[in-house]
Amino acid sequence: MSALSQRPDNPVVGVELPHEAASLHVTGAALYTDDLVDRTPGALHAWPVQSTQAHARVTRLDVEPARRAPGVVRVLTADDVPGVNDAGVKHDEPLFPSEVMFFGHAICWVLAETLEAARQAAALVEVDYEPLPALIDVKEAIDAESFQGGRPKMERGDVDAGIERSAHVFSGEFQFSGQEHFYLETHAALALVDEFGQVFVQSSTQHPSETQEIVAHVLGLASHEVTVQCLRMGGGFGGKEMQPHGFAAIAALGSTLTGRPVRLRLNRTLDMTMSGKRHGFHAEWRVGFDDDGRLQALDATLTADGGWSLDLSEPVLARALCHIDNAYWVPDVRVNGRIAKTHKTSQTAFRGFGGPQGMLVIEDILGRCAPLLGIDAETLRRRNFYAEGQPTPYGQPVQQADRLRRTWDQVKETGDWDARVAEIAAFNAAHDDVKRGLAITPVKFGISFNLTAFNQAGALVHVYKDGSVLINHGGTEMGQGLHTKMLQVAATSLGVPLQTVRLAPTRTDKVPNTSATAASSGADLNGGAVKNACEQIRERLAQVAAQELGVSAADMRFSDGKVFAIGQQDKAVEWAEVVRRAYFQRVQLWAAGFYRTEGLHWDSTVMQGSPFKYFAYGCAATEVEVDGFTGAYRTRRVDIVHDVGDSLSPLVDIGQVEGGFVQGAGWLTLEDLRWDESDRPTRGRLLTQAASTYKLPSFSEMPEVFNVALLEHAHEEGAVYGSKAVGEPPLMLAFSVREALRQACAAFGPAGTSVDLASPATPEAVFWALSEARDGEQGHLRLDGAAADVPDQRPAGATGARPESEAVLESSGTPAQV
Ligand code: MTE
Ligand code: MOS
């Protein structure tokens, strides 16, 4: 066991605790950034003027009518920017654009005494446009060769030789949708300036240090003149990793120009029309299996729909490439990646960060190919699992591969798999118009930022003379329970009760140069830093106590607020007393902690290395019931076993697993982003810009039975107190819902039907899929080469697999029939 992962006796980590702010959340007492407005006298309110074109040059901008409107104090335009007119780190995101790049793009901002005055005045601003051609669908961008950023290629072995030796070869195409974050708290910032012109921005941001950097470069200031604080977020989900910067910069710019506090908060429609979302992808692939269904080769091209600017598209794409294998060993692989440039919001991080998109491709392939191979999907998946130590396509050996099998087998056992397979078969045989489906899918997700440098964190721990402890760390709280875990880590490493420790909001003047709270690594990184700071203090206190007791400092123990030498618990001294004595001996009672993840390396130019500290594993089995007349479905039961290592905070982790799963199910089955792809003047407008048209999972979509278990005996050597990251991986457990829907659709057709299912698999899409199955259509796959050997289980009369020449190579969000 490593020093990092080992737990002392009576640890506070591992105790089931509610989220540290749960009671504040549910009573409405928790303060979010925008709640501060009421406590900030004289604050101005900001409202954007949004583009009504998807792509156009702005030929005239007249803000005078707005300036003259009642209550207006100032209109911010590009001329006001003292520093760099850019909201991103790639310098491709003008904060005030002269060429609008998407429908809803903010052109300028009105500041007024009230929000309503700002909104009304913004409508008075006159903008003339010279329209330019707009690419909306990712396929249009591919055809127009409109790409941005790098074109990574990940390759291992000889993919052509692999295809050559395969007994069964299939190829296909798959286009799937993005996802709106729909955090409950929309983007918000509140900026103030002090008498030196120093800027203080409160921002709902996952990445305070980068928000600070962008505010500084927009204002032409150095970083030490800008402080960013994040109290907490009402959800971030990746949407606040990079997108908050521009909004914070607008508030900060307004504040420096007017000398007054400026508040910017997007309402839901503004947020949905202006901020980036999960990337939709287009994938083209060719896959080879041997006679037993073992994957031999995968050749794929993934195109991420990046929207108008790069933002995080490159790292998102890199993670997609690094997850296309999911849990499966593929000897020969070639994956090409590219980023389409389209005239839509700039797509960004979203829980899983490209991982879900990469994994969806292989899960779709396995789900479509299993019937054509004559192997049931459960067997096909398990047969292809990594064996211990086999390398991923990017060269990292897969450790703890047994956890794939352990979680899989446990889900099957506790989920009564075999009995239910039989039950469902009987049910389906007895019902013509309602069918059930059951599917199990695995998750293997790499933990750490791909970019090695980001894997560092800092913390600041103060022990006051009375023994009370205040901790600060570089991570942000967005509901995921990071602060709860950090309190538990600090209490554990100092050996004090939880109530002894308090946590202060995240601020760039407390811990500098932080990484985004992202990649699920918040607890790993900041936990390492908090632990490090606490250990420095504990070691100093151990010296003090050891001297008095006449023992060696190495023999001192700290537990539950008591300090004692091993075996001398009866002579224990109170923690606060040791602290008091240390103070009088002039021993430093606070410390800055630091952590860097060891053992990582990554070469992005060749997409090779060991970028991940470890993998998080999990499996889910889902049962659905589908109505043959409407495609409507419900989720009858879900069983999950997920690997969080030795949990730091089990209640929090179970909440993360449940929430991640439901959010993933939303992406794959309900949430349907639609953009106006017509040639009307509204081309490029987001059509689903409110909860009325964008369907999120709610109580009624919750599984009727929802069993979540954390994998036991799952100690992780490489992370703080033996735990593993949990934030993102469970989202991908939701593939089981999609695959269960596929199974149910297939049950409407003859045995062995391969089903194409659009993503999201909305009831409408499910209806088309089951209709095809019912009509005996065999999916839209090309069967190449030896694929003629596919066992034919279809009854006479079924048309079967389409020959290559007349294949419809499409499985997109909008089936061909629509
Ligand atoms: N859980 C809640 N409740 N709200 C969130 O915004 N974000 C997710 C995940 N879980 C999120 C969440 C995402 S995208 C990430 S990367 C992780 O939490 C970040 O936090 P962590 O690194 O502390 O797990
Ligand atoms: Mo999470 S998408 O890494 O913020």
CSV table of N, CA, C and O in Angstrom, one decimal, residues 655-747:
chain,number,residue,atom,x,y,z
A,655,GLY,N,-24.4,9.0,-5.3
A,655,GLY,CA,-25.1,10.1,-5.9
A,655,GLY,C,-24.5,10.4,-7.3
A,655,GLY,O,-25.2,10.7,-8.3
A,656,GLN,N,-23.2,10.4,-7.3
A,656,GLN,CA,-22.5,10.7,-8.6
A,656,GLN,C,-22.8,9.6,-9.6
A,656,GLN,O,-23.0,9.8,-10.8
A,657,VAL,N,-22.8,8.3,-9.2
A,657,VAL,CA,-23.1,7.2,-10.1
A,657,VAL,C,-24.6,7.4,-10.6
A,657,VAL,O,-24.8,7.3,-11.8
A,658,GLU,N,-25.5,7.6,-9.7
A,658,GLU,CA,-26.9,7.7,-10.1
A,658,GLU,C,-27.1,8.9,-11.1
A,658,GLU,O,-27.7,8.8,-12.1
A,659,GLY,N,-26.5,10.0,-10.7
A,659,GLY,CA,-26.7,11.3,-11.5
A,659,GLY,C,-26.0,11.1,-12.8
A,659,GLY,O,-26.5,11.5,-13.9
A,660,GLY,N,-24.8,10.6,-12.8
A,660,GLY,CA,-24.1,10.4,-14.1
A,660,GLY,C,-24.8,9.5,-15.0
A,660,GLY,O,-25.0,9.7,-16.2
A,661,PHE,N,-25.4,8.4,-14.5
A,661,PHE,CA,-26.1,7.4,-15.3
A,661,PHE,C,-27.3,8.1,-15.9
A,661,PHE,O,-27.6,8.0,-17.1
A,662,VAL,N,-28.1,8.8,-15.1
A,662,VAL,CA,-29.3,9.5,-15.6
A,662,VAL,C,-29.0,10.5,-16.7
A,662,VAL,O,-29.6,10.7,-17.7
A,663,GLN,N,-27.9,11.3,-16.4
A,663,GLN,CA,-27.5,12.3,-17.4
A,663,GLN,C,-27.1,11.6,-18.7
A,663,GLN,O,-27.4,12.1,-19.8
A,664,GLY,N,-26.4,10.5,-18.6
A,664,GLY,CA,-26.0,9.8,-19.8
A,664,GLY,C,-27.2,9.2,-20.6
A,664,GLY,O,-27.3,9.3,-21.8
A,665,ALA,N,-28.2,8.7,-19.8
A,665,ALA,CA,-29.4,8.2,-20.4
A,665,ALA,C,-30.1,9.4,-21.1
A,665,ALA,O,-30.7,9.2,-22.2
A,666,GLY,N,-30.1,10.6,-20.5
A,666,GLY,CA,-30.7,11.7,-21.2
A,666,GLY,C,-30.1,12.0,-22.5
A,666,GLY,O,-30.7,12.2,-23.5
A,667,TRP,N,-28.7,12.0,-22.5
A,667,TRP,CA,-28.0,12.3,-23.8
A,667,TRP,C,-28.4,11.3,-24.8
A,667,TRP,O,-28.6,11.6,-26.0
A,668,LEU,N,-28.5,10.0,-24.4
A,668,LEU,CA,-28.6,8.9,-25.4
A,668,LEU,C,-30.1,8.7,-25.8
A,668,LEU,O,-30.3,8.0,-26.9
A,669,THR,N,-31.0,9.1,-25.0
A,669,THR,CA,-32.4,8.7,-25.3
A,669,THR,C,-33.4,9.9,-25.4
A,669,THR,O,-34.5,9.7,-26.0
A,670,LEU,N,-33.2,11.0,-24.8
A,670,LEU,CA,-34.2,12.0,-24.7
A,670,LEU,C,-33.8,13.3,-25.3
A,670,LEU,O,-34.6,14.0,-25.9
A,671,GLU,N,-32.6,13.8,-24.9
A,671,GLU,CA,-32.3,15.1,-25.2
A,671,GLU,C,-31.9,15.3,-26.6
A,671,GLU,O,-31.0,14.7,-27.1
A,672,ASP,N,-32.7,16.2,-27.3
A,672,ASP,CA,-32.6,16.2,-28.7
A,672,ASP,C,-32.4,17.7,-29.2
A,672,ASP,O,-33.3,18.4,-29.3
A,673,LEU,N,-31.1,18.0,-29.3
A,673,LEU,CA,-30.7,19.3,-29.8
A,673,LEU,C,-31.1,19.4,-31.3
A,673,LEU,O,-30.6,18.6,-32.1
A,674,ARG,N,-31.8,20.4,-31.6
A,674,ARG,CA,-32.1,20.6,-33.0
A,674,ARG,C,-31.8,22.1,-33.4
A,674,ARG,O,-32.1,23.0,-32.7
A,675,TRP,N,-31.2,22.2,-34.6
A,675,TRP,CA,-30.8,23.5,-35.1
A,675,TRP,C,-31.6,23.7,-36.4
A,675,TRP,O,-31.9,22.7,-37.1
A,676,ASP,N,-31.9,24.9,-36.7
A,676,ASP,CA,-32.6,25.2,-37.9
A,676,ASP,C,-31.6,25.0,-39.1
A,676,ASP,O,-30.6,25.7,-39.3
A,677,GLU,N,-31.9,23.9,-39.9
A,677,GLU,CA,-31.0,23.6,-41.0
A,677,GLU,C,-31.6,24.0,-42.3
A,677,GLU,O,-31.1,23.7,-43.4
A,678,SER,N,-32.7,24.8,-42.2
A,678,SER,CA,-33.4,25.2,-43.5
A,678,SER,C,-32.6,26.4,-44.1
A,678,SER,O,-31.6,26.8,-43.5
A,679,ASP,N,-33.1,26.9,-45.2
A,679,ASP,CA,-32.5,28.0,-45.8
A,679,ASP,C,-33.2,29.3,-45.5
A,679,ASP,O,-33.0,30.3,-46.1
A,680,ARG,N,-34.1,29.2,-44.5
A,680,ARG,CA,-34.8,30.4,-44.1
A,680,ARG,C,-33.8,31.4,-43.4
A,680,ARG,O,-32.7,31.0,-43.1
A,681,PRO,N,-34.3,32.6,-43.2
A,681,PRO,CA,-33.4,33.6,-42.5
A,681,PRO,C,-33.0,33.1,-41.1
A,681,PRO,O,-32.0,33.6,-40.6
A,682,THR,N,-33.7,32.2,-40.6
A,682,THR,CA,-33.4,31.7,-39.2
A,682,THR,C,-32.5,30.5,-39.2
A,682,THR,O,-32.2,29.9,-38.2
A,683,ARG,N,-31.9,30.3,-40.4
A,683,ARG,CA,-30.9,29.2,-40.5
A,683,ARG,C,-29.9,29.3,-39.4
A,683,ARG,O,-29.3,30.3,-39.2
A,684,GLY,N,-29.6,28.2,-38.7
A,684,GLY,CA,-28.6,28.1,-37.7
A,684,GLY,C,-29.1,28.4,-36.3
A,684,GLY,O,-28.4,28.3,-35.3
A,685,ARG,N,-30.4,28.8,-36.2
A,685,ARG,CA,-31.0,29.1,-34.9
A,685,ARG,C,-31.2,27.8,-34.1
A,685,ARG,O,-31.6,26.8,-34.7
A,686,LEU,N,-30.8,27.9,-32.9
A,686,LEU,CA,-31.1,26.7,-32.0
A,686,LEU,C,-32.6,26.6,-31.8
A,686,LEU,O,-33.2,27.5,-31.3
A,687,LEU,N,-33.2,25.5,-32.3
A,687,LEU,CA,-34.7,25.4,-32.2
A,687,LEU,C,-35.1,25.0,-30.8
A,687,LEU,O,-36.2,25.3,-30.4
A,688,THR,N,-34.3,24.2,-30.1
A,688,THR,CA,-34.6,23.7,-28.8
A,688,THR,C,-33.9,24.6,-27.8
A,688,THR,O,-32.8,24.3,-27.3
A,689,GLN,N,-34.5,25.7,-27.4
A,689,GLN,CA,-33.8,26.7,-26.6
A,689,GLN,C,-34.5,26.9,-25.2
A,689,GLN,O,-34.3,27.9,-24.6
A,690,ALA,N,-35.3,25.9,-24.8
A,690,ALA,CA,-35.9,26.0,-23.5
A,690,ALA,C,-36.4,24.6,-23.1
A,690,ALA,O,-36.4,23.7,-23.9
A,691,ALA,N,-36.7,24.5,-21.9
A,691,ALA,CA,-37.1,23.2,-21.3
A,691,ALA,C,-38.4,22.7,-22.0
A,691,ALA,O,-38.7,21.5,-21.9
A,692,SER,N,-39.1,23.6,-22.6
A,692,SER,CA,-40.4,23.2,-23.3
A,692,SER,C,-40.1,22.3,-24.5
A,692,SER,O,-40.9,21.4,-24.9
A,693,THR,N,-39.0,22.5,-25.2
A,693,THR,CA,-38.7,21.8,-26.4
A,693,THR,C,-37.5,20.8,-26.2
A,693,THR,O,-37.2,20.0,-27.1
A,694,TYR,N,-36.7,21.1,-25.2
A,694,TYR,CA,-35.5,20.2,-24.9
A,694,TYR,C,-35.8,19.4,-23.7
A,694,TYR,O,-35.9,19.8,-22.6
A,695,LYS,N,-36.0,18.1,-24.0
A,695,LYS,CA,-36.5,17.2,-22.9
A,695,LYS,C,-35.4,16.6,-22.1
A,695,LYS,O,-34.6,15.8,-22.6
A,696,LEU,N,-35.4,16.9,-20.8
A,696,LEU,CA,-34.4,16.4,-19.9
A,696,LEU,C,-35.0,15.2,-19.1
A,696,LEU,O,-36.2,15.1,-19.0
A,697,PRO,N,-34.2,14.3,-18.6
A,697,PRO,CA,-34.7,13.3,-17.8
A,697,PRO,C,-35.3,13.9,-16.5
A,697,PRO,O,-34.8,14.9,-16.0
A,698,SER,N,-36.4,13.4,-16.1
A,698,SER,CA,-37.0,13.9,-14.9
A,698,SER,C,-37.5,12.6,-14.1
A,698,SER,O,-37.1,11.5,-14.4
A,699,PHE,N,-38.2,12.9,-13.0
A,699,PHE,CA,-38.6,11.7,-12.2
A,699,PHE,C,-39.3,10.6,-13.0
A,699,PHE,O,-39.0,9.4,-12.7
A,700,SER,N,-40.1,11.0,-13.9
A,700,SER,CA,-40.8,10.0,-14.6
A,700,SER,C,-39.9,9.1,-15.5
A,700,SER,O,-40.3,8.0,-15.9
A,701,GLU,N,-38.7,9.6,-15.8
A,701,GLU,CA,-37.8,8.7,-16.6
A,701,GLU,C,-36.9,7.9,-15.7
A,701,GLU,O,-36.0,7.2,-16.2
A,702,MET,N,-37.0,8.1,-14.4
A,702,MET,CA,-36.1,7.4,-13.5
A,702,MET,C,-36.4,5.9,-13.6
A,702,MET,O,-37.6,5.5,-13.8
A,703,PRO,N,-35.4,5.0,-13.6
A,703,PRO,CA,-35.7,3.6,-13.6
A,703,PRO,C,-36.6,3.2,-12.5
A,703,PRO,O,-36.5,3.7,-11.4
A,704,GLU,N,-37.5,2.3,-12.8
A,704,GLU,CA,-38.4,1.9,-11.7
A,704,GLU,C,-37.7,1.1,-10.6
A,704,GLU,O,-38.0,1.3,-9.4
A,705,VAL,N,-36.7,0.4,-11.0
A,705,VAL,CA,-35.8,-0.3,-10.0
A,705,VAL,C,-34.4,0.2,-10.3
A,705,VAL,O,-34.0,0.1,-11.5
A,706,PHE,N,-33.7,0.7,-9.3
A,706,PHE,CA,-32.4,1.3,-9.6
A,706,PHE,C,-31.4,0.9,-8.5
A,706,PHE,O,-31.4,1.4,-7.4
A,707,ASN,N,-30.6,-0.1,-8.8
A,707,ASN,CA,-29.7,-0.7,-7.8
A,707,ASN,C,-28.3,-0.2,-8.2
A,707,ASN,O,-27.8,-0.6,-9.2
A,708,VAL,N,-27.7,0.5,-7.2
A,708,VAL,CA,-26.3,0.9,-7.5
A,708,VAL,C,-25.4,0.4,-6.3
A,708,VAL,O,-25.7,0.6,-5.2
A,709,ALA,N,-24.4,-0.4,-6.7
A,709,ALA,CA,-23.4,-0.9,-5.7
A,709,ALA,C,-22.0,-0.4,-6.1
A,709,ALA,O,-21.7,-0.3,-7.3
A,710,LEU,N,-21.2,-0.1,-5.1
A,710,LEU,CA,-19.8,0.2,-5.3
A,710,LEU,C,-19.0,-1.0,-5.2
A,710,LEU,O,-19.3,-1.8,-4.3
A,711,LEU,N,-18.1,-1.2,-6.1
A,711,LEU,CA,-17.3,-2.4,-6.1
A,711,LEU,C,-16.5,-2.5,-4.8
A,711,LEU,O,-15.9,-1.5,-4.4
A,712,GLU,N,-16.5,-3.7,-4.2
A,712,GLU,CA,-15.7,-3.9,-3.0
A,712,GLU,C,-14.3,-4.4,-3.2
A,712,GLU,O,-14.0,-4.8,-4.3
A,713,HIS,N,-13.5,-4.3,-2.2
A,713,HIS,CA,-12.1,-4.7,-2.4
A,713,HIS,C,-11.5,-4.0,-3.6
A,713,HIS,O,-11.0,-4.7,-4.5
A,714,ALA,N,-11.5,-2.7,-3.6
A,714,ALA,CA,-11.2,-2.0,-4.8
A,714,ALA,C,-10.1,-0.9,-4.6
A,714,ALA,O,-10.0,0.1,-5.3
A,715,HIS,N,-9.3,-1.2,-3.6
A,715,HIS,CA,-8.2,-0.2,-3.2
A,715,HIS,C,-7.4,0.3,-4.4
A,715,HIS,O,-7.0,-0.6,-5.2
A,716,GLU,N,-7.2,1.6,-4.5
A,716,GLU,CA,-6.4,2.1,-5.6
A,716,GLU,C,-5.1,2.7,-5.0
A,716,GLU,O,-5.1,3.7,-4.3
A,717,GLU,N,-4.0,2.1,-5.3
A,717,GLU,CA,-2.7,2.5,-4.8
A,717,GLU,C,-2.3,3.9,-5.2
A,717,GLU,O,-1.6,4.6,-4.5
A,718,GLY,N,-2.7,4.3,-6.4
A,718,GLY,CA,-2.2,5.5,-7.0
A,718,GLY,C,-3.0,6.8,-6.6
A,718,GLY,O,-2.7,7.8,-7.2
A,719,ALA,N,-3.9,6.7,-5.7
A,719,ALA,CA,-4.7,7.9,-5.4
A,719,ALA,C,-5.0,8.1,-3.9
A,719,ALA,O,-4.8,7.1,-3.2
A,720,VAL,N,-5.4,9.2,-3.6
A,720,VAL,CA,-5.5,9.6,-2.2
A,720,VAL,C,-6.4,8.7,-1.4
A,720,VAL,O,-7.6,8.4,-1.8
A,721,TYR,N,-5.9,8.2,-0.3
A,721,TYR,CA,-6.6,7.2,0.5
A,721,TYR,C,-7.3,6.1,-0.2
A,721,TYR,O,-8.4,5.6,0.1
A,722,GLY,N,-6.6,5.6,-1.3
A,722,GLY,CA,-7.1,4.4,-2.0
A,722,GLY,C,-8.3,4.6,-2.8
A,722,GLY,O,-8.9,3.6,-3.2
A,723,SER,N,-8.7,5.8,-3.1
A,723,SER,CA,-10.0,6.1,-3.8
A,723,SER,C,-9.8,6.2,-5.3
A,723,SER,O,-8.6,6.2,-5.7
A,724,LYS,N,-10.9,6.3,-6.0
A,724,LYS,CA,-10.8,6.6,-7.4
A,724,LYS,C,-11.8,7.7,-7.8
A,724,LYS,O,-12.8,7.9,-7.1
A,725,ALA,N,-11.5,8.3,-8.9
A,725,ALA,CA,-12.4,9.4,-9.4
A,725,ALA,C,-13.7,8.8,-9.8
A,725,ALA,O,-13.8,7.6,-10.2
A,726,VAL,N,-14.8,9.6,-9.6
A,726,VAL,CA,-16.1,9.1,-9.9
A,726,VAL,C,-16.9,10.0,-10.8
A,726,VAL,O,-18.0,9.6,-11.3
A,727,GLY,N,-16.5,11.2,-11.0
A,727,GLY,CA,-17.4,12.2,-11.6
A,727,GLY,C,-18.0,11.9,-12.9
A,727,GLY,O,-19.2,12.0,-13.2
A,728,GLU,N,-17.1,11.5,-13.8
A,728,GLU,CA,-17.6,11.3,-15.2
A,728,GLU,C,-17.9,9.8,-15.6
A,728,GLU,O,-18.9,9.6,-16.3
A,729,PRO,N,-17.1,8.9,-15.2
A,729,PRO,CA,-17.3,7.5,-15.7
A,729,PRO,C,-18.7,7.0,-15.7
A,729,PRO,O,-19.1,6.3,-16.7
A,730,PRO,N,-19.5,7.2,-14.6
A,730,PRO,CA,-20.8,6.6,-14.6
A,730,PRO,C,-21.8,7.0,-15.7
A,730,PRO,O,-22.7,6.3,-16.1
A,731,LEU,N,-21.5,8.2,-16.3
A,731,LEU,CA,-22.3,8.7,-17.4
A,731,LEU,C,-22.4,7.6,-18.5
A,731,LEU,O,-23.4,7.4,-19.1
A,732,MET,N,-21.3,6.9,-18.7
A,732,MET,CA,-21.2,6.0,-19.8
A,732,MET,C,-21.8,4.7,-19.5
A,732,MET,O,-21.9,3.8,-20.4
A,733,LEU,N,-22.2,4.5,-18.3
A,733,LEU,CA,-23.0,3.3,-18.0
A,733,LEU,C,-24.3,3.3,-18.7
A,733,LEU,O,-25.0,2.2,-18.9
A,734,ALA,N,-24.7,4.5,-19.1
A,734,ALA,CA,-26.0,4.6,-19.8
A,734,ALA,C,-26.0,4.0,-21.2
A,734,ALA,O,-27.1,3.9,-21.8
A,735,PHE,N,-24.9,3.5,-21.7
A,735,PHE,CA,-24.9,2.8,-23.0
A,735,PHE,C,-25.9,1.6,-22.9
A,735,PHE,O,-26.5,1.1,-23.8
A,736,SER,N,-26.0,1.1,-21.6
A,736,SER,CA,-26.8,-0.1,-21.4
A,736,SER,C,-28.3,0.2,-21.8
A,736,SER,O,-29.0,-0.7,-22.2
A,737,VAL,N,-28.7,1.4,-21.6
A,737,VAL,CA,-30.1,1.8,-21.9
A,737,VAL,C,-30.3,1.8,-23.4
A,737,VAL,O,-31.2,1.2,-23.9
A,738,ARG,N,-29.3,2.4,-24.1
A,738,ARG,CA,-29.4,2.4,-25.5
A,738,ARG,C,-29.4,1.0,-26.1
A,738,ARG,O,-30.2,0.6,-27.0
A,739,GLU,N,-28.5,0.1,-25.6
A,739,GLU,CA,-28.4,-1.2,-26.1
A,739,GLU,C,-29.6,-2.0,-25.7
A,739,GLU,O,-30.0,-2.9,-26.5
A,740,ALA,N,-30.2,-1.8,-24.6
A,740,ALA,CA,-31.5,-2.5,-24.2
A,740,ALA,C,-32.6,-2.1,-25.2
A,740,ALA,O,-33.4,-2.9,-25.6
A,741,LEU,N,-32.6,-0.8,-25.6
A,741,LEU,CA,-33.6,-0.4,-26.5
A,741,LEU,C,-33.4,-1.1,-27.9
A,741,LEU,O,-34.3,-1.5,-28.5
A,742,ARG,N,-32.1,-1.2,-28.2
A,742,ARG,CA,-31.8,-1.9,-29.5
A,742,ARG,C,-32.3,-3.4,-29.4
A,742,ARG,O,-32.9,-3.9,-30.4
A,743,GLN,N,-32.1,-4.0,-28.3
A,743,GLN,CA,-32.6,-5.4,-28.1
A,743,GLN,C,-34.1,-5.5,-28.2
A,743,GLN,O,-34.6,-6.4,-28.8
A,744,ALA,N,-34.7,-4.5,-27.6
A,744,ALA,CA,-36.2,-4.5,-27.6
A,744,ALA,C,-36.7,-4.3,-29.0
A,744,ALA,O,-37.6,-5.0,-29.5
A,745,CYS,N,-36.1,-3.4,-29.8
A,745,CYS,CA,-36.4,-3.2,-31.2
A,745,CYS,C,-36.2,-4.4,-32.0
A,745,CYS,O,-37.1,-4.8,-32.8
A,746,ALA,N,-35.1,-5.1,-31.7
A,746,ALA,CA,-34.8,-6.3,-32.5
A,746,ALA,C,-35.9,-7.4,-32.3
A,746,ALA,O,-36.2,-8.2,-33.2
A,747,ALA,N,-36.4,-7.4,-31.1
A,747,ALA,CA,-37.4,-8.4,-30.7
A,747,ALA,C,-38.7,-8.2,-31.6
A,747,ALA,O,-39.5,-9.2,-31.6
